[in-house]
Structures are given as C-alpha cells and as structure tokens.
mmCIF file with all atom_site columns, C-alpha atoms in Angstrom:
data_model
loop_
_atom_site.group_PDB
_atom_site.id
_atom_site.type_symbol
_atom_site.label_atom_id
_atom_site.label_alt_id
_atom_site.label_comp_id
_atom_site.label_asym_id
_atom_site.label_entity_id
_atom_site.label_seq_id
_atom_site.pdbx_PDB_ins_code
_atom_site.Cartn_x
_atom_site.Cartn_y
_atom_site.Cartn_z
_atom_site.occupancy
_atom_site.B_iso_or_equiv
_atom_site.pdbx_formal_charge
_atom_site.auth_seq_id
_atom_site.auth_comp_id
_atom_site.auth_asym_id
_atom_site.auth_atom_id
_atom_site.pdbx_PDB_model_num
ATOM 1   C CA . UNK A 1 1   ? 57.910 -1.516 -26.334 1.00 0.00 ? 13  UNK A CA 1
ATOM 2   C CA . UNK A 1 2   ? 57.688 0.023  -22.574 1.00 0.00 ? 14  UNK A CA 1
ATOM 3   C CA . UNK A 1 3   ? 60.310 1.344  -20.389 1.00 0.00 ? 15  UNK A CA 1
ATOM 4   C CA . UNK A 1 4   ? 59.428 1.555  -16.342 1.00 0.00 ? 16  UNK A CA 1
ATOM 5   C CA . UNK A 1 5   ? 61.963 3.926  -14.890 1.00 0.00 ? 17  UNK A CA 1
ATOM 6   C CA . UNK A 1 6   ? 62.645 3.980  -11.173 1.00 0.00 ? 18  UNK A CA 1
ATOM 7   C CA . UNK A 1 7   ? 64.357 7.033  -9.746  1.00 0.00 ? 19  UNK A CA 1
ATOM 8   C CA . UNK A 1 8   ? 67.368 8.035  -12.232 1.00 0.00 ? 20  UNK A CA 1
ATOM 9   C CA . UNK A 1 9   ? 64.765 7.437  -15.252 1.00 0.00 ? 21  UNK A CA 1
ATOM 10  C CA . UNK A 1 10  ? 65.772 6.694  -18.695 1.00 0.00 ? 22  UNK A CA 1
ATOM 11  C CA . UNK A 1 11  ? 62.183 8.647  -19.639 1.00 0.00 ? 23  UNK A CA 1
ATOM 12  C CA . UNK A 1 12  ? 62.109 12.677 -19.098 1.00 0.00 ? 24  UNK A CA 1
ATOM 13  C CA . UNK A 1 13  ? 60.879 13.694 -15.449 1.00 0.00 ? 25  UNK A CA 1
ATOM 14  C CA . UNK A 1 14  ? 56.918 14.545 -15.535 1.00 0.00 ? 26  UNK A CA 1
ATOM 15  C CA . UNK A 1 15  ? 55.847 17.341 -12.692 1.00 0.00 ? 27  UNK A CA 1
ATOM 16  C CA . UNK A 1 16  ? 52.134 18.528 -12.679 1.00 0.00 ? 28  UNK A CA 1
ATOM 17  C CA . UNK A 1 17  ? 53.416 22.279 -13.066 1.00 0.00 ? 29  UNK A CA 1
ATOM 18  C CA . UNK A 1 18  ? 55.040 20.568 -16.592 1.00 0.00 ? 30  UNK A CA 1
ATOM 19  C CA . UNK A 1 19  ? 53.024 22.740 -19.375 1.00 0.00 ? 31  UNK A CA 1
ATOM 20  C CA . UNK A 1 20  ? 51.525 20.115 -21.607 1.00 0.00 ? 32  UNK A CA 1
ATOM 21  C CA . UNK A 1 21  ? 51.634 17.449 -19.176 1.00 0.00 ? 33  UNK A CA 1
ATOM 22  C CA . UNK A 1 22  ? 49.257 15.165 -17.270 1.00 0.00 ? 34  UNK A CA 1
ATOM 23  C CA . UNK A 1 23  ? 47.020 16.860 -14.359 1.00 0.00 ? 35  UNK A CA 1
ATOM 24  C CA . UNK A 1 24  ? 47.661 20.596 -15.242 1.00 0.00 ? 36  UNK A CA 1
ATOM 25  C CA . UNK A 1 25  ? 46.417 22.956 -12.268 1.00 0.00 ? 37  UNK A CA 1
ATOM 26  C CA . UNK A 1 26  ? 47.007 19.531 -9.898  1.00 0.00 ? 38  UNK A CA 1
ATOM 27  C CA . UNK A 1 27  ? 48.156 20.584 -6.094  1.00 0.00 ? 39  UNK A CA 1
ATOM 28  C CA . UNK A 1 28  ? 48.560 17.311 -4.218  1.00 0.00 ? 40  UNK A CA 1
ATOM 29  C CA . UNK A 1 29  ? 48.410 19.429 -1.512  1.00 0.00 ? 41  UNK A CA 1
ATOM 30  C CA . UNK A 1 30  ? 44.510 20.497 -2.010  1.00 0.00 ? 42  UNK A CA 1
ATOM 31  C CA . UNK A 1 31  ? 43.659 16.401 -1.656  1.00 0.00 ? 43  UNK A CA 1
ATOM 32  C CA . UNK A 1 32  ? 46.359 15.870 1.217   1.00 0.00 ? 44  UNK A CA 1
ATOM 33  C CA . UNK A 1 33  ? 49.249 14.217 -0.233  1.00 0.00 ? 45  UNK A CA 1
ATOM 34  C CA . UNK A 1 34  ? 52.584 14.096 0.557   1.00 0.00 ? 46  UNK A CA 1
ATOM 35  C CA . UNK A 1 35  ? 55.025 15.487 -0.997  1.00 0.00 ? 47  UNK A CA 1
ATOM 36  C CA . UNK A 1 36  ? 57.088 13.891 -3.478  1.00 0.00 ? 48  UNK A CA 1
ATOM 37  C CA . UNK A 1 37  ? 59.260 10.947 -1.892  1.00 0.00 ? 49  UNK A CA 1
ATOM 38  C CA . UNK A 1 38  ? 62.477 9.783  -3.518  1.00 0.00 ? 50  UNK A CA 1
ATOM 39  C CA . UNK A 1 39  ? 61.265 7.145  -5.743  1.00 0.00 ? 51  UNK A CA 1
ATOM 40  C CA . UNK A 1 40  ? 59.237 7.818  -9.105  1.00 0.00 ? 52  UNK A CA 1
ATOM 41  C CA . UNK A 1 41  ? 58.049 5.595  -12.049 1.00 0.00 ? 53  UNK A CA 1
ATOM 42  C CA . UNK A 1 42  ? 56.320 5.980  -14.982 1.00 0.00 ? 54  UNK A CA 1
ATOM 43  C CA . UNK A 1 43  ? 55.763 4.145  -18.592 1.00 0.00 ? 55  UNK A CA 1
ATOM 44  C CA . UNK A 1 44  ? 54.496 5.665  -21.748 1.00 0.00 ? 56  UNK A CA 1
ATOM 45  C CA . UNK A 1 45  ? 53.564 3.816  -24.746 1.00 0.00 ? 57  UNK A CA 1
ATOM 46  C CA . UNK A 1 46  ? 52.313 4.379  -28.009 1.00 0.00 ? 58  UNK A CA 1
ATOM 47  C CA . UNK A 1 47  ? 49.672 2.482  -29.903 1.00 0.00 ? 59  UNK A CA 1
ATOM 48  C CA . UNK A 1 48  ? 48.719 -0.348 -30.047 1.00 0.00 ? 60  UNK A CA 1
ATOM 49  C CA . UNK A 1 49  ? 48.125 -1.347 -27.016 1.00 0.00 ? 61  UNK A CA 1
ATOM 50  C CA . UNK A 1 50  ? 45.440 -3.459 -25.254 1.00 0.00 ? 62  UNK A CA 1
ATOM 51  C CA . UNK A 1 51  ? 43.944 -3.272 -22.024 1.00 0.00 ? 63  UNK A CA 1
ATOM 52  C CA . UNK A 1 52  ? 45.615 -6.073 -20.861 1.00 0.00 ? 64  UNK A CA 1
ATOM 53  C CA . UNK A 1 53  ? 48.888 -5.167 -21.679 1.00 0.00 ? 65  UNK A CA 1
ATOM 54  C CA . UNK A 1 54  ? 48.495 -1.673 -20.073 1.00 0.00 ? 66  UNK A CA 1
ATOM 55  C CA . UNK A 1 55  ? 46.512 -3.553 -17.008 1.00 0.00 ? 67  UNK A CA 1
ATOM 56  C CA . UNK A 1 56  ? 50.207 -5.105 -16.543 1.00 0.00 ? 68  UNK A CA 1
ATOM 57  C CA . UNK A 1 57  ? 52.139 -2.455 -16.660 1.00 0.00 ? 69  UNK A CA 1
ATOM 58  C CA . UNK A 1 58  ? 50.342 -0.545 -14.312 1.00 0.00 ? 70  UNK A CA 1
ATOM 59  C CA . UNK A 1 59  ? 50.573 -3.539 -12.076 1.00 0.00 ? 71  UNK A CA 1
ATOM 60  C CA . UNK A 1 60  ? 54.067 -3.487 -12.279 1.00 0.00 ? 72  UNK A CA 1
ATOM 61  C CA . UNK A 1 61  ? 53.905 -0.098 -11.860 1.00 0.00 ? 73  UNK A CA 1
ATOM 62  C CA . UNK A 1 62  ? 51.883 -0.499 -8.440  1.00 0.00 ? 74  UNK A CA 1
ATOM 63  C CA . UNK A 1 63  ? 53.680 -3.774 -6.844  1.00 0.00 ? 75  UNK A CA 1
ATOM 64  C CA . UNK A 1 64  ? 54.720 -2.878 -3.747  1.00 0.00 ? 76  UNK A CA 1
ATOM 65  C CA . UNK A 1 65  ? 53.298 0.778  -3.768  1.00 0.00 ? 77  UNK A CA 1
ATOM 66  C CA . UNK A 1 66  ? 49.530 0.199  -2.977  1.00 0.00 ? 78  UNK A CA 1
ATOM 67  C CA . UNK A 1 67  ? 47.112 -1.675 -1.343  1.00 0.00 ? 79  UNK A CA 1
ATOM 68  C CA . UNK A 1 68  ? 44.897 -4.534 -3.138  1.00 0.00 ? 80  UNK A CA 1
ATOM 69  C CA . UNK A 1 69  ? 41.899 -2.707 -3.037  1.00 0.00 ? 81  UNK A CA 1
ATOM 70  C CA . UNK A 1 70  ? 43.677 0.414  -4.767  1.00 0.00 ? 82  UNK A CA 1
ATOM 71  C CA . UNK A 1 71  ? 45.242 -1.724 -7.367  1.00 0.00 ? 83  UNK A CA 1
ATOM 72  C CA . UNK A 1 72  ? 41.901 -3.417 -8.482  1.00 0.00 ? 84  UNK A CA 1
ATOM 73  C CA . UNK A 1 73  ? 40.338 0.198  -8.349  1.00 0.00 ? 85  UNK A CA 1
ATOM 74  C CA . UNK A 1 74  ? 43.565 1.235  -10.939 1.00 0.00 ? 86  UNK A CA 1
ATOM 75  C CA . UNK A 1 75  ? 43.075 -2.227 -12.468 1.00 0.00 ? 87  UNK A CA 1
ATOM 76  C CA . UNK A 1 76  ? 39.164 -1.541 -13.379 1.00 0.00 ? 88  UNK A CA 1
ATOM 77  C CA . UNK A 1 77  ? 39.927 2.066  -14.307 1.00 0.00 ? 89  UNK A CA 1
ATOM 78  C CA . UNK A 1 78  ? 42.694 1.200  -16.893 1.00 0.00 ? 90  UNK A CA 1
ATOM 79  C CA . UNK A 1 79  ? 40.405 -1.337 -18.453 1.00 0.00 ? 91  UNK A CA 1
ATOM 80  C CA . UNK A 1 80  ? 37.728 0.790  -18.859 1.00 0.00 ? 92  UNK A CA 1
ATOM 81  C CA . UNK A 1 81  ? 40.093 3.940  -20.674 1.00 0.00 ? 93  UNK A CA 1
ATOM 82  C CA . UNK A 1 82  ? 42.055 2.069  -22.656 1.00 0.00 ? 94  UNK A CA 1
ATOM 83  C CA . UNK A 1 83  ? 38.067 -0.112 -24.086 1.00 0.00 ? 95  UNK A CA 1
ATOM 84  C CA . UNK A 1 84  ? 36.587 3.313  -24.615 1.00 0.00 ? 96  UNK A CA 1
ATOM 85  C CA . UNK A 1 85  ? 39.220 4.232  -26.560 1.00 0.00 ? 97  UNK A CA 1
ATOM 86  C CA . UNK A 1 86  ? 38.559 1.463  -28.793 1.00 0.00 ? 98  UNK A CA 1
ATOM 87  C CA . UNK A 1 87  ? 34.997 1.602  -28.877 1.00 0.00 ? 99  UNK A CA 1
ATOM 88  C CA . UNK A 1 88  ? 34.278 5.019  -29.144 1.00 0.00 ? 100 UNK A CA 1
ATOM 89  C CA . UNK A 1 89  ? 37.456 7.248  -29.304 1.00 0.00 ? 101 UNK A CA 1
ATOM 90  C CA . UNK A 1 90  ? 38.524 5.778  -32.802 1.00 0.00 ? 102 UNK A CA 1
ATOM 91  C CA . UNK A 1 91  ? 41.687 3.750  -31.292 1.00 0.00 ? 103 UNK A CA 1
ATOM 92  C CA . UNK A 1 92  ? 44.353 4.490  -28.790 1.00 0.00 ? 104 UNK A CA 1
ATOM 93  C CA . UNK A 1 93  ? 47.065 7.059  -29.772 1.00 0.00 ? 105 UNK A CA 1
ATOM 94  C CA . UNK A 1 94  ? 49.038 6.797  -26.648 1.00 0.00 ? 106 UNK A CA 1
ATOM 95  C CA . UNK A 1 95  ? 48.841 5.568  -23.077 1.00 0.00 ? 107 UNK A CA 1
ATOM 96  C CA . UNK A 1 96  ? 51.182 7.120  -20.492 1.00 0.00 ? 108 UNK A CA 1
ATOM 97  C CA . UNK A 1 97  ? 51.010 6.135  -16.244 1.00 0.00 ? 109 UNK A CA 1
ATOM 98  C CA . UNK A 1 98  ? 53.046 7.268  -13.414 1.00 0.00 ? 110 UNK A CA 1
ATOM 99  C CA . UNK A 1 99  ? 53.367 7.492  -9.930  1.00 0.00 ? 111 UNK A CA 1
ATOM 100 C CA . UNK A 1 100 ? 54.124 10.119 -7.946  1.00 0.00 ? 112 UNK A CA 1
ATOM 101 C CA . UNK A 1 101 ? 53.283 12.229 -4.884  1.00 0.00 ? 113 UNK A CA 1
ATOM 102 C CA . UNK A 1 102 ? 51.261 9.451  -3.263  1.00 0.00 ? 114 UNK A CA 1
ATOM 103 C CA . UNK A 1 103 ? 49.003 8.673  -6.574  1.00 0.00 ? 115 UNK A CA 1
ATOM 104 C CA . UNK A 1 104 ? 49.005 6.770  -9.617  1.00 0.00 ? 116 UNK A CA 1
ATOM 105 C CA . UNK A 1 105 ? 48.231 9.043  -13.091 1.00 0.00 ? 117 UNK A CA 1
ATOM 106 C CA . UNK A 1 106 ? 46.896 7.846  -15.563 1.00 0.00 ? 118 UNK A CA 1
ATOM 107 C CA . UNK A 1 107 ? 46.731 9.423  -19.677 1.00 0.00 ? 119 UNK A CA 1
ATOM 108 C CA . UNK A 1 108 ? 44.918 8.174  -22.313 1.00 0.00 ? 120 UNK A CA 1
ATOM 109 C CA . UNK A 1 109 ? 45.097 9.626  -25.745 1.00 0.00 ? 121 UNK A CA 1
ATOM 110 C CA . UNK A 1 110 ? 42.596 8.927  -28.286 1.00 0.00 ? 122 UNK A CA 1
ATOM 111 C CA . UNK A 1 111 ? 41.695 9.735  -32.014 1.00 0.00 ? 123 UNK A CA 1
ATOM 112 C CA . UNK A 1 112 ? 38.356 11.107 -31.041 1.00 0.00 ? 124 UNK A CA 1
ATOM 113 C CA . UNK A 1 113 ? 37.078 14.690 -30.289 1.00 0.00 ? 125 UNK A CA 1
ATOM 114 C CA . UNK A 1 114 ? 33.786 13.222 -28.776 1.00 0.00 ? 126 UNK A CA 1
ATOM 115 C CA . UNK A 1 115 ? 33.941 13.796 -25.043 1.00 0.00 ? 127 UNK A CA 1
ATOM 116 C CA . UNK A 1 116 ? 33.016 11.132 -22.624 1.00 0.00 ? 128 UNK A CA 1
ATOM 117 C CA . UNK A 1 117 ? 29.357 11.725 -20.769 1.00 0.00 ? 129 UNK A CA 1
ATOM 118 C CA . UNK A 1 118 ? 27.794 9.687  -17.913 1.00 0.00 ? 130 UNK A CA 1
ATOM 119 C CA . UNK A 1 119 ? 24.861 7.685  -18.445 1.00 0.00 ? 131 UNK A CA 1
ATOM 120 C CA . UNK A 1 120 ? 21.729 8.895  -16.760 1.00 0.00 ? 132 UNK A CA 1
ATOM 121 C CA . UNK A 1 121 ? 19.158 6.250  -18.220 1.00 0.00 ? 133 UNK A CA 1
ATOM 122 C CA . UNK A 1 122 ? 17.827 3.112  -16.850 1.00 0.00 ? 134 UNK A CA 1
ATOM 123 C CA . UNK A 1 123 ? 20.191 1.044  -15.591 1.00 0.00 ? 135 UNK A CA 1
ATOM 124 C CA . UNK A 1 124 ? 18.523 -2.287 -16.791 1.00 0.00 ? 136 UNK A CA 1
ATOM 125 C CA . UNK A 1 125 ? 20.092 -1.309 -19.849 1.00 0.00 ? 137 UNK A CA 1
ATOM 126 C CA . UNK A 1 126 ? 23.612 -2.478 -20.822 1.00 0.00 ? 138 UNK A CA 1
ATOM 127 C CA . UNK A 1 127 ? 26.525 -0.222 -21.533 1.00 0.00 ? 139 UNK A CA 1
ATOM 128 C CA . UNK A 1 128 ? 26.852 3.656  -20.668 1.00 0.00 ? 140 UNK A CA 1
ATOM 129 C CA . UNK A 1 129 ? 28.416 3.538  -16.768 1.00 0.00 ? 141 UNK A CA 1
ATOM 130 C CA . UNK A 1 130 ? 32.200 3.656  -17.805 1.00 0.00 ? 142 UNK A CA 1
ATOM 131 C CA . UNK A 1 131 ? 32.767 7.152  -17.479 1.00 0.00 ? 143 UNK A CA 1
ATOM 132 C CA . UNK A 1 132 ? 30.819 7.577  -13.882 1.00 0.00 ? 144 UNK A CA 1
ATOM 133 C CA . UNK A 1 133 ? 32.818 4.358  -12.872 1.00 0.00 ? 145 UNK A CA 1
ATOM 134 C CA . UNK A 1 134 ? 35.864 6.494  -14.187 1.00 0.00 ? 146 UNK A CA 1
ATOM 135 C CA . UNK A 1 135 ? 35.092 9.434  -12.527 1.00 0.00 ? 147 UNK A CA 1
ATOM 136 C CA . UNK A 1 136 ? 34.075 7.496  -9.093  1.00 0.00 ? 148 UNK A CA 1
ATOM 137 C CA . UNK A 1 137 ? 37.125 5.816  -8.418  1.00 0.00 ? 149 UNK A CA 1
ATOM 138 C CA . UNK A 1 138 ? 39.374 8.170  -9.305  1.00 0.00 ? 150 UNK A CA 1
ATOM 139 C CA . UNK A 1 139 ? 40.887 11.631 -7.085  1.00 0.00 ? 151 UNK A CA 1
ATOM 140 C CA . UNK A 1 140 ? 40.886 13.563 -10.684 1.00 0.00 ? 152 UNK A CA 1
ATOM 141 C CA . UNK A 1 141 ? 39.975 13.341 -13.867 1.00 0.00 ? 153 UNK A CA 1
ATOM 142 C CA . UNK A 1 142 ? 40.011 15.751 -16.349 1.00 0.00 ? 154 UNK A CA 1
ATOM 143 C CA . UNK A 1 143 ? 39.373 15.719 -20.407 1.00 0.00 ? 155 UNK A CA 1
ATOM 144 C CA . UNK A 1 144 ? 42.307 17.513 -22.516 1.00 0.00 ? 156 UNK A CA 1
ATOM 145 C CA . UNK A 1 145 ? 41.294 18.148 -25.589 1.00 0.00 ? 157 UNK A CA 1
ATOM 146 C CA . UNK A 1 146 ? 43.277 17.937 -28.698 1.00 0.00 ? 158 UNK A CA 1
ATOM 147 C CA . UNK A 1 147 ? 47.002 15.682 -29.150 1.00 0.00 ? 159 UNK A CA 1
ATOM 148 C CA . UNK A 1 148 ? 50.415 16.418 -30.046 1.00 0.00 ? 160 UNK A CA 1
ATOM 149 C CA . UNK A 1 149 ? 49.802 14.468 -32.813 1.00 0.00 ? 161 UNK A CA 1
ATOM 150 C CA . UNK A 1 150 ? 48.112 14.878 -35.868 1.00 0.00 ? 162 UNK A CA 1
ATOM 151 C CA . UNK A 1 151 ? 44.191 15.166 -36.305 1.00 0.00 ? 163 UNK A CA 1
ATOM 152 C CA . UNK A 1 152 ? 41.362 15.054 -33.837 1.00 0.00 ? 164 UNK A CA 1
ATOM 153 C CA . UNK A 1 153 ? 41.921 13.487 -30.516 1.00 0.00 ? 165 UNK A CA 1
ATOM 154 C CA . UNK A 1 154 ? 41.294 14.091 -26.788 1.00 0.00 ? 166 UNK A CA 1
ATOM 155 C CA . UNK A 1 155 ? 43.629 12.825 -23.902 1.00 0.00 ? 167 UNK A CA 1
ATOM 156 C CA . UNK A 1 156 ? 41.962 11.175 -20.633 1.00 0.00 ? 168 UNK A CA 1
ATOM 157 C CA . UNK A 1 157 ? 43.870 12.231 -17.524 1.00 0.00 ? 169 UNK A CA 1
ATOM 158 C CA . UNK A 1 158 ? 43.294 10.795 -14.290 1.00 0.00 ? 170 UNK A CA 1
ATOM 159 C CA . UNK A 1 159 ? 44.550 10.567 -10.737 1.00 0.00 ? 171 UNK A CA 1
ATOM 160 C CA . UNK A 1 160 ? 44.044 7.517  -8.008  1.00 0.00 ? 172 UNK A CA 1
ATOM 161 C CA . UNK A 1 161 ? 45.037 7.810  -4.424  1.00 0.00 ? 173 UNK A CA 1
ATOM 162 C CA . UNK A 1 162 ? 47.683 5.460  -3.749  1.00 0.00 ? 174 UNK A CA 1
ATOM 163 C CA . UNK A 1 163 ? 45.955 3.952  -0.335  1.00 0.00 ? 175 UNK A CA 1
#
C-alpha cells in the first residue's frame, strides 16, 4: 500500500525546483535550513486512506528525525488535512510526505475546488479553526489548485520545521 524509501529510493527523487511538485518557489534557504543531508524519505499513497493510517506513516517517517514536540505538531497537522479532506474536500485523492532539507512536507490532494478559509467568528462556536491551526504550525503552506487526475480537486502543500 506505502513504500518509505531511505536514500537509494525505490520512489522517484522529489526536489522543490521539480515542476509539478510539492512547495514550488520553496528556498530552504529564505527560512534557514540546511542544505540537503545524505538521507531522504518520502511515502505517497493513493486513496483511501485515513488519518490514522497517514498519522503512522508520517511517524515512521519522523522516528529518529525530530523532536516530540515537532512530531505532535506534524501529528495534529496530518490529522487535520487528511479530516478536511473528508469533510469538505469530497474525499482524499492522494496523500504524499517527505523529508528533506531539514523539514517534513506534507501533500494532500482532494476532490474539491473549494479552498480552505480561516474562521474569524466566535470561538464559542464549534468547528472552523483547522485551517489557522494548519497554517500556524506549519513553515509553508500553500493551496495548488487543480490534480493530475481527473475532475475538480485542489492539493494541500505544507512544510514543518524539523526542530
């Protein structure tokens, strides 16, 4: 269902200069990263996929690699994509994480052309934070519209610092 490469991958090599691919116009230099070190993983699945099951690979993906405060952070932001693409994206089309350069990226693809908005409303009301959580914990995020796939859709793309 998933592969998690290390190094010599078995999945295709992802840079940010990669036309099509996660983070376009991302310079880890403009946030102070380092440059790329020897070792990179990444997953990609297609649908369907829960948040649980892309909460563990992304711990996978992070053992070792980060701190505990930066994998709940990537733990909390994973949940949140992957339930908004259930709730209000019309179902995930494809989930894709990586890291690289000193950060974890994330991509969500969903069936939806609606783009996410913060909530600005009373806060004694449930529901409407996820995409200012989103946004908060994360170095980057950015809203691609359109999939390689069929039909309307919209890919999530996100960065964490790896701290």
């Amino acid at each position: 269902m998933s592969e998690l490469t290390d190094g010599g991958s078995r999945l295709p090599e992802f840079s940010p200069a990669d036309e099509g691919s996660r983070l376009p116009e991302f310079d880890p230099e403009t946030v102070g990263v380092r440059r790329p070190g020897p070792e990179k993983r990444s997953v990609r699945i297609a649908a369907p996929l829960k948040a649980r099951g892309a909460r563990a690979e992304v711990s996978r993906l992070l053992d070792g690699v980060a701190g505990e405060r930066c994998v709940y952070d990537a733990l909390l932001v994973v949940s949140e994509l992957i339930s908004n693409a259930d709730r209000h994206g019309g179902g995930l089309r494809e989930f894709a994480a990586g890291v690289e350069d000193g950060h974890l990226w994330l991509e969500v693809a969903d069936h939806s052309d609606v783009l996410p908005e913060s909530a600005a409303h009373d806060p004694l009301v449930p529901g409407g934070f996820g995409w200012s959580l989103v946004r908060r914990l994360s170095a980057d995020a950015r809203i691609r519209p359109g999939t390689a796939g069929d039909g309307p859709g919209k890919t999530i793309v996100v960065s964490l610092r790896l701290e």
